[in-house]
XYZ file of C-alpha atoms in Angstrom:
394
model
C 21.687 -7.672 8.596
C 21.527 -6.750 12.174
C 18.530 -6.285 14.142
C 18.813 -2.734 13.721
C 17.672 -2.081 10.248
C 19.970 0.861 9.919
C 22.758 0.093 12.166
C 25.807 0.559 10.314
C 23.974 1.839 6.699
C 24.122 5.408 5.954
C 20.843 6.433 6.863
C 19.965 8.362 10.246
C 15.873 8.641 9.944
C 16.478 10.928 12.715
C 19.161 13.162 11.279
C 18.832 16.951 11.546
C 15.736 16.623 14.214
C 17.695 14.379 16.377
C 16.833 16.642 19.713
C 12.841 16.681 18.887
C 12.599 12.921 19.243
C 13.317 11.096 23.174
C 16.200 9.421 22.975
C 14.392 6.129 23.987
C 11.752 6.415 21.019
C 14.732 6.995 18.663
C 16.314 4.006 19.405
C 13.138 1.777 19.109
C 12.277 3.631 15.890
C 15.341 2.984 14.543
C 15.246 -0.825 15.185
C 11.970 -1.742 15.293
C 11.246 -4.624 12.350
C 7.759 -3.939 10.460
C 5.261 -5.223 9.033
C 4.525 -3.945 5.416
C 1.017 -4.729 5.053
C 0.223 -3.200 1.502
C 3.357 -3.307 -0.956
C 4.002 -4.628 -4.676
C 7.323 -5.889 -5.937
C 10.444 -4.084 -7.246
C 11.196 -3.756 -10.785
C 12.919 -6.570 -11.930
C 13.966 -4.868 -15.284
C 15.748 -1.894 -16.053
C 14.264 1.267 -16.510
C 15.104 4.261 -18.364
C 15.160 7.591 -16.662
C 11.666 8.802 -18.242
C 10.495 5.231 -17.178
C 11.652 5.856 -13.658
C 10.378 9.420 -13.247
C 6.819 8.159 -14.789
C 6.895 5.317 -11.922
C 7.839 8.013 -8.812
C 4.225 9.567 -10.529
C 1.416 7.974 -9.103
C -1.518 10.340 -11.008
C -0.704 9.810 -14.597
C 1.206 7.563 -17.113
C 2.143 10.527 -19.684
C 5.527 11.213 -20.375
C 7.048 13.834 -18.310
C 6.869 17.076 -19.994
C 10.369 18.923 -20.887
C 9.504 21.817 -18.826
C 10.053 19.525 -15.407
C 11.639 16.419 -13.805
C 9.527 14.599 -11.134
C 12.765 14.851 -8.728
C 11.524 18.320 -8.350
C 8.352 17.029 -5.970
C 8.408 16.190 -2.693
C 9.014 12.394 -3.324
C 12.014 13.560 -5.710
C 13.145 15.436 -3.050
C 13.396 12.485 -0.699
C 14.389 10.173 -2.988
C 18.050 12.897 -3.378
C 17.829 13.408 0.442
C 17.483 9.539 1.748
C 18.267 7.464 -0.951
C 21.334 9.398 -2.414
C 23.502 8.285 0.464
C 22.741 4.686 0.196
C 24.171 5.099 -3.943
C 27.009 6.291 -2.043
C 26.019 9.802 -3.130
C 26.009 12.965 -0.814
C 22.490 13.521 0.781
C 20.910 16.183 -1.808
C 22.495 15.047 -5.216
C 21.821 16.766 -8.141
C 18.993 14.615 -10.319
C 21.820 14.206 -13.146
C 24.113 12.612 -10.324
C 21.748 10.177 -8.690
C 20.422 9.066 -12.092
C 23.809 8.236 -13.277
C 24.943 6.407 -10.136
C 21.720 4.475 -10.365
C 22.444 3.551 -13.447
C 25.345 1.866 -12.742
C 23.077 -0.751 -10.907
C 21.219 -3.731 -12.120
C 17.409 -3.806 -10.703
C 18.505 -6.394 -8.290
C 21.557 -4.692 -6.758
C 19.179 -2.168 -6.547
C 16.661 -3.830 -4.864
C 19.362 -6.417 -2.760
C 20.554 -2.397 -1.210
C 17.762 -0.842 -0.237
C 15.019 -3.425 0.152
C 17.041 -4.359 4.053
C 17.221 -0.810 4.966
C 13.897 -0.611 4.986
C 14.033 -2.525 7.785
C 10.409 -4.720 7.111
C 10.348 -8.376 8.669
C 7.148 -9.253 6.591
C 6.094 -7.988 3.562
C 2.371 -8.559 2.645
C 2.462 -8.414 -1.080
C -0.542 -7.388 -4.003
C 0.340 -9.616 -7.003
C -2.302 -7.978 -9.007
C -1.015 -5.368 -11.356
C 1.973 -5.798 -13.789
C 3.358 -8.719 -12.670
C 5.101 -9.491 -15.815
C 7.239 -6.371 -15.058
C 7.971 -6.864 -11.217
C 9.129 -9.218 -8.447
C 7.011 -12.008 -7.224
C 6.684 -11.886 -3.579
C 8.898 -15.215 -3.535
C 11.823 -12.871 -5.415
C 11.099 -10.223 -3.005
C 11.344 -12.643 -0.286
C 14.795 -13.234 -2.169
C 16.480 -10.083 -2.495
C 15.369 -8.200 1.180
C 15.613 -11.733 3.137
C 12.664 -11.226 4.895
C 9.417 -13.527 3.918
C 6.507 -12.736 2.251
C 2.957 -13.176 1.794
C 0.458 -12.676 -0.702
C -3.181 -10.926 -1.607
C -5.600 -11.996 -3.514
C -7.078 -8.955 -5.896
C -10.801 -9.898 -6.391
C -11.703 -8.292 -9.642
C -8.065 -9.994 -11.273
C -9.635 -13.339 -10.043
C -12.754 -12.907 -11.646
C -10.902 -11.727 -14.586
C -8.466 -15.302 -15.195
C -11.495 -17.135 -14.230
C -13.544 -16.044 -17.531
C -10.316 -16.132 -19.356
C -9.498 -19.614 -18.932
C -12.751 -20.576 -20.275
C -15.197 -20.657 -17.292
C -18.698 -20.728 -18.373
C -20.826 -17.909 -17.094
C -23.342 -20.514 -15.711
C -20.283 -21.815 -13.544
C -18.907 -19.051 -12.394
C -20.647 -18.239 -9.206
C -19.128 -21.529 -8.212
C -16.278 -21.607 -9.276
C -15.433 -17.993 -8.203
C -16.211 -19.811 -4.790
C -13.852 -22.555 -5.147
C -11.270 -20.569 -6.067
C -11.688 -18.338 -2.777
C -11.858 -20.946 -0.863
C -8.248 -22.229 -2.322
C -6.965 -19.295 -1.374
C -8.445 -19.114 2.128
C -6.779 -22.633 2.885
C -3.339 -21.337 1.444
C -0.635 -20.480 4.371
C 0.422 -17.912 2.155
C -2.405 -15.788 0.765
C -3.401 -13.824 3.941
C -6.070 -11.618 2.440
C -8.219 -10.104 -0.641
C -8.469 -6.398 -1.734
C -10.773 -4.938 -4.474
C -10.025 -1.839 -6.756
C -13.632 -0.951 -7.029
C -12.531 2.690 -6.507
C -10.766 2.268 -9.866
C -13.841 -0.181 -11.740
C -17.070 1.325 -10.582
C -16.368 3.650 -7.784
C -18.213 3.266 -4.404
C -21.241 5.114 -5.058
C -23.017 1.602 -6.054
C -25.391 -0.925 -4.819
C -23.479 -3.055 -2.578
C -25.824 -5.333 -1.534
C -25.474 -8.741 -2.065
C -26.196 -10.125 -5.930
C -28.208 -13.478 -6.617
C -25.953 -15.623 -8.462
C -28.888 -15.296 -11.603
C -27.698 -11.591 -11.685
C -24.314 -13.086 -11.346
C -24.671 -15.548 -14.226
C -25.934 -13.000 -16.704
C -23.046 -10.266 -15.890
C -20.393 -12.539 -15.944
C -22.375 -13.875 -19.724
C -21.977 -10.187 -20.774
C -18.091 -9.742 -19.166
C -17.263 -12.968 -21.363
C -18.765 -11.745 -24.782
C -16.409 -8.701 -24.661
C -13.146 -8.254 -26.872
C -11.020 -7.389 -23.642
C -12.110 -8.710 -20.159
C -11.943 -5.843 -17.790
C -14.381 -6.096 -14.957
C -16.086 -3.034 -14.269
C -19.678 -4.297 -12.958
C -20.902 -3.106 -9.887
C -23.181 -6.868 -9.613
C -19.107 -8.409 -9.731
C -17.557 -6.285 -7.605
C -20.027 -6.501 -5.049
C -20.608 -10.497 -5.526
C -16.413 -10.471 -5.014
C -16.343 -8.596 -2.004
C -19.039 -10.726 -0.526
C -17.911 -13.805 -0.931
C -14.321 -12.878 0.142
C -16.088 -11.903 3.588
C -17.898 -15.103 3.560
C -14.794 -17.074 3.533
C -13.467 -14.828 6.411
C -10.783 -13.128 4.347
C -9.785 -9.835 5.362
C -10.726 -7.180 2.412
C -8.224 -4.197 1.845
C -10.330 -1.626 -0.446
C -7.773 0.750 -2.593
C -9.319 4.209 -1.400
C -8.943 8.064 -2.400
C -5.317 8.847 -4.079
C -4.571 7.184 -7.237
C -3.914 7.062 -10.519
C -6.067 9.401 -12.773
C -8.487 6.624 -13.985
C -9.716 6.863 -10.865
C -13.221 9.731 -10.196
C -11.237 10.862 -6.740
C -14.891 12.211 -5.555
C -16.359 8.844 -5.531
C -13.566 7.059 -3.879
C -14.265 8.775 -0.714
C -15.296 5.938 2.086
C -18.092 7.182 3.513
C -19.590 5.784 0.331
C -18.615 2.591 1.785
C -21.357 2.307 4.692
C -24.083 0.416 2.862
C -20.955 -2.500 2.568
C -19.322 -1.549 6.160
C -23.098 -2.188 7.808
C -23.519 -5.576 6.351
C -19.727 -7.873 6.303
C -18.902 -7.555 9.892
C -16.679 -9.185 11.711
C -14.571 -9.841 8.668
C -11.848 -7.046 8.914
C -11.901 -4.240 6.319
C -8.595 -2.585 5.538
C -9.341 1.344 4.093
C -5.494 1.503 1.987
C -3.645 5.241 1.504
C -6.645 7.101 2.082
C -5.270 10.575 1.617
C -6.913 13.247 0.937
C -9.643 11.166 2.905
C -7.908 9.968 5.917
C -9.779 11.695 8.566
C -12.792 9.898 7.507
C -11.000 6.493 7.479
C -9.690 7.332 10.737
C -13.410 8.130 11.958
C -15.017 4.921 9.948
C -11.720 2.736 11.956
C -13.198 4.439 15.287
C -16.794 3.435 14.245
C -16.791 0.052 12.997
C -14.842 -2.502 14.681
C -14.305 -4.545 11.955
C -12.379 -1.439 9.976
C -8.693 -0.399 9.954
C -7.182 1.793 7.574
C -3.397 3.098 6.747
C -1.884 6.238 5.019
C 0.620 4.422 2.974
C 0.515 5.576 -0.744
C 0.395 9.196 0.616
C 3.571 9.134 3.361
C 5.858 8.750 -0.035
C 4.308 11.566 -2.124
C 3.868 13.735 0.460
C 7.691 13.346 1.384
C 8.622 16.238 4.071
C 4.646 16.312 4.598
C 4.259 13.452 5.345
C 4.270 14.574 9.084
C 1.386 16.246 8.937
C -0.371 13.415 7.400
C 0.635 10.947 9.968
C 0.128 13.464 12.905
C -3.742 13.769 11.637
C -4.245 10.145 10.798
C -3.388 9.655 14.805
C -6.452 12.255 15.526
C -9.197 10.281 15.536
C -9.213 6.068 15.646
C -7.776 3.577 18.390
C -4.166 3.104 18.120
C -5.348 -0.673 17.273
C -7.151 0.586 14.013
C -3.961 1.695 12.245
C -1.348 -0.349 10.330
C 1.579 0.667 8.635
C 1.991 0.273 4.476
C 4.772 1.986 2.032
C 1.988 0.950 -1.109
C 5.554 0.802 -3.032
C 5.570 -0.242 -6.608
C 8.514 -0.552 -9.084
C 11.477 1.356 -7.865
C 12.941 -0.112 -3.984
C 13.345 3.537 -2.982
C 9.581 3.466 -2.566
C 10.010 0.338 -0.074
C 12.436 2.262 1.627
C 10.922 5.897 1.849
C 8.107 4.360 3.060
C 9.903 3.427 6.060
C 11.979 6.324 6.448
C 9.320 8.806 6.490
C 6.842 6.248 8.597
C 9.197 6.309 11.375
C 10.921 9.851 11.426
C 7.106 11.360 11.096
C 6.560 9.109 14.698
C 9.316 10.278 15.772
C 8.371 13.815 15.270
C 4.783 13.044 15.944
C 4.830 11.568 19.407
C 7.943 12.987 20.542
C 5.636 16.123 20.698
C 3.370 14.275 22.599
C 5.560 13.189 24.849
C 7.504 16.294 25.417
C 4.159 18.074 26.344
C 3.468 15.362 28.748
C 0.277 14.205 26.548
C 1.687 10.567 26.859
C 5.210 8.709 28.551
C 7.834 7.405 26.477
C 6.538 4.199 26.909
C 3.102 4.610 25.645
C 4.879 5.977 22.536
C 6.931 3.142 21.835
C 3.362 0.726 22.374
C 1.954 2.814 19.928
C 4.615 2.262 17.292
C 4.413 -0.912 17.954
C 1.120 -1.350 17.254
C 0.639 0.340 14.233
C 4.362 -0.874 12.812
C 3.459 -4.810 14.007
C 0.847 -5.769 16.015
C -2.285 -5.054 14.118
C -1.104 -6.170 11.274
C 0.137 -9.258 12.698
C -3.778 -9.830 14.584
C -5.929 -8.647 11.284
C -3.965 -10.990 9.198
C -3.385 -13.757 11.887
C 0.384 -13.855 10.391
């Protein structure tokens, strides 16, 4: 693949809006390799089409009702108008159409098509949720031919630890061990927690004793089915990642429905932002709360945030959500994520939309004289590369 992610494929990212975007910015926009710093693996399976259209869902695991098809949403929308071409399909193919060209596919041509249009040089991969049903990060590494590295999800670690028969009276320590196995690994390059999902953040995040560790971990054990949901574990977790100078991505706002979206909002986060500096704290998707993020990333030094999960979902809207996720924190704050899970075309879109909503974005800004073309292409830089490249010392 050359240099130029999309040199020769048949995607434009710029197609149709060609004239709004400098001509210089284009060009870098179109070629510049990123850094995905929050994705999940492809399916390595095949789906069905209900199975598909449940996994371009992200609120609820229900089976589509008759009365609609999730390619009539804004993510179906630019799955017909971005990925249809790449099928060899005209852009805007009927649902029936793509499905049956897709079809045609195993998962890995699938993946082995799109994953290098994306155009990512690194992908920084969460392991911690159905892995038995998609790519490792070494198979991603595989099929897109661009290396990968690996998070470490707190509450999952927790989880094996009591499950492979640590006692409760050990598990302070060995929760430590384990963290510290991890922070000597070349590839694990961070930690995230999916409190937002387990307890929410409206909790005490100070720092637990390890007696108050000991006897929740004791009552974890003694259940049927070990799910963590303690707020004493969580916050012990997130601690002791920032103790071993791991950087901490925290799942916030938009998610599945499991998830109370009122008490994922970050400014519940303070009492924990106050108290774990310098270690860096990455705020993930964000949306519908992403002008708090940005004003937590211009606040604390130690915080960054992205807008990942919602650039897909929002599909043509995703403009607007980049264009106010730029209002508020240092160019330095933001990093780039697709948050894709299952199907590639979510490790494409991601970078589709990402770089035709800069394009549209700071063309403006350049066009109105607000910034030169060169101050445009640092700031994609920055936010597509650098920052991830610095928080994660890749």
């Amino acid at each position: 693949m050359p240099d130029g992610e999309f040199a020769g494929s048949p995607i434009d990212v710029f197609d149709g809006v060609g004239s709004a975007v400098p001509a210089e910015l284009a060009d870098h926009l179109r070629t510049v390799r990123l850094v995905d710093h929050h994705v999940h693996g492809t399916f390595d399976k095949p789906v069905d089409r209900a199975g598909f259209e449940a996994s371009i869902n992200e609120g609820s695991t229900d089976p589509i009702p008759d009365f609609m098809t999730q390619f009539d949403s804004p993510l179906g929308l630019s799955i017909r108008r971005w990925c249809a071409p790449v099928l060899g399909l005209p852009a805007h193919a009927g649902a029936d159409e793509y499905w049956k060209r897709r079809s045609e596919l195993s998962p890995d041509e699938l993946s082995e098509l799109m994953l290098p249009l994306a155009g990512v040089e690194r992908w920084v991969v969460d392991t911690g949720f159905q892995g038995d049903l998609i790519t490792t990060p070494e198979r991603l590494t595989q099929l897109s031919g661009r290396p990968s590295s690996s998070i470490l999800r707190l509450e999952r670690l927790a989880e094996e630890l009591l499950e492979d028969g640590t006692r409760p009276e050990d598990f302070p320590d060995a929760f430590r061990a384990a963290l510290a196995d991890a922070a000597a690994s070349p590839d694990t390059v961070g930690t995230k927690t999916i409190a937002a999902y387990r307890t929410s953040f409206d909790i005490d995040w100070s720092r637990p004793a390890d007696a108050q560790v000991v006897e929740h971990a004791r009552e974890l054990a003694g259940r049927d089915t070990l799910r963590l949901d303690s707020p004493v574990l969580i916050a012990f977790g997130v601690h002791e990642a920032a103790a071993h100078g791991l950087p901490i991505q925290v799942h916030v706002g938009f998610g599945d429905r499991d998830l109370d979206l009122h008490r994922t909002d970050p400014m519940l986060l303070l009492p924990l932002l106050r108290t774990i500096t310098p270690v860096p704290v990455l705020l993930l998707h964000c949306y519908p709360f992403h002008r708090k993020a940005g004003y937590l990333a211009q606040a604390f030094d130690h915080v960054n945030f992205d807008v990942g999960l919602g650039i897909n979902y929002l599909g043509v809207r995703s403009t607007g959500l980049v264009a106010e996720a730029l209002e508020t924190a240092p160019f330095a704050k933001q990093l780039y994520s697709s948050d894709a899970f299952g199907p590639p075309e979510l490790h494409l879109l991601g970078s589709v939309l990402w770089r035709r909503a800069m394009g549209l974005v700071l063309g403006e800004w350049v066009r109105a004289g607000d910034c030169t073309e060169a101050d445009a292409i640092r700031i994609v830089d920055m936010i597509g590369v650098h920052n991830a490249n610095r928080v994660y010392a890749l």
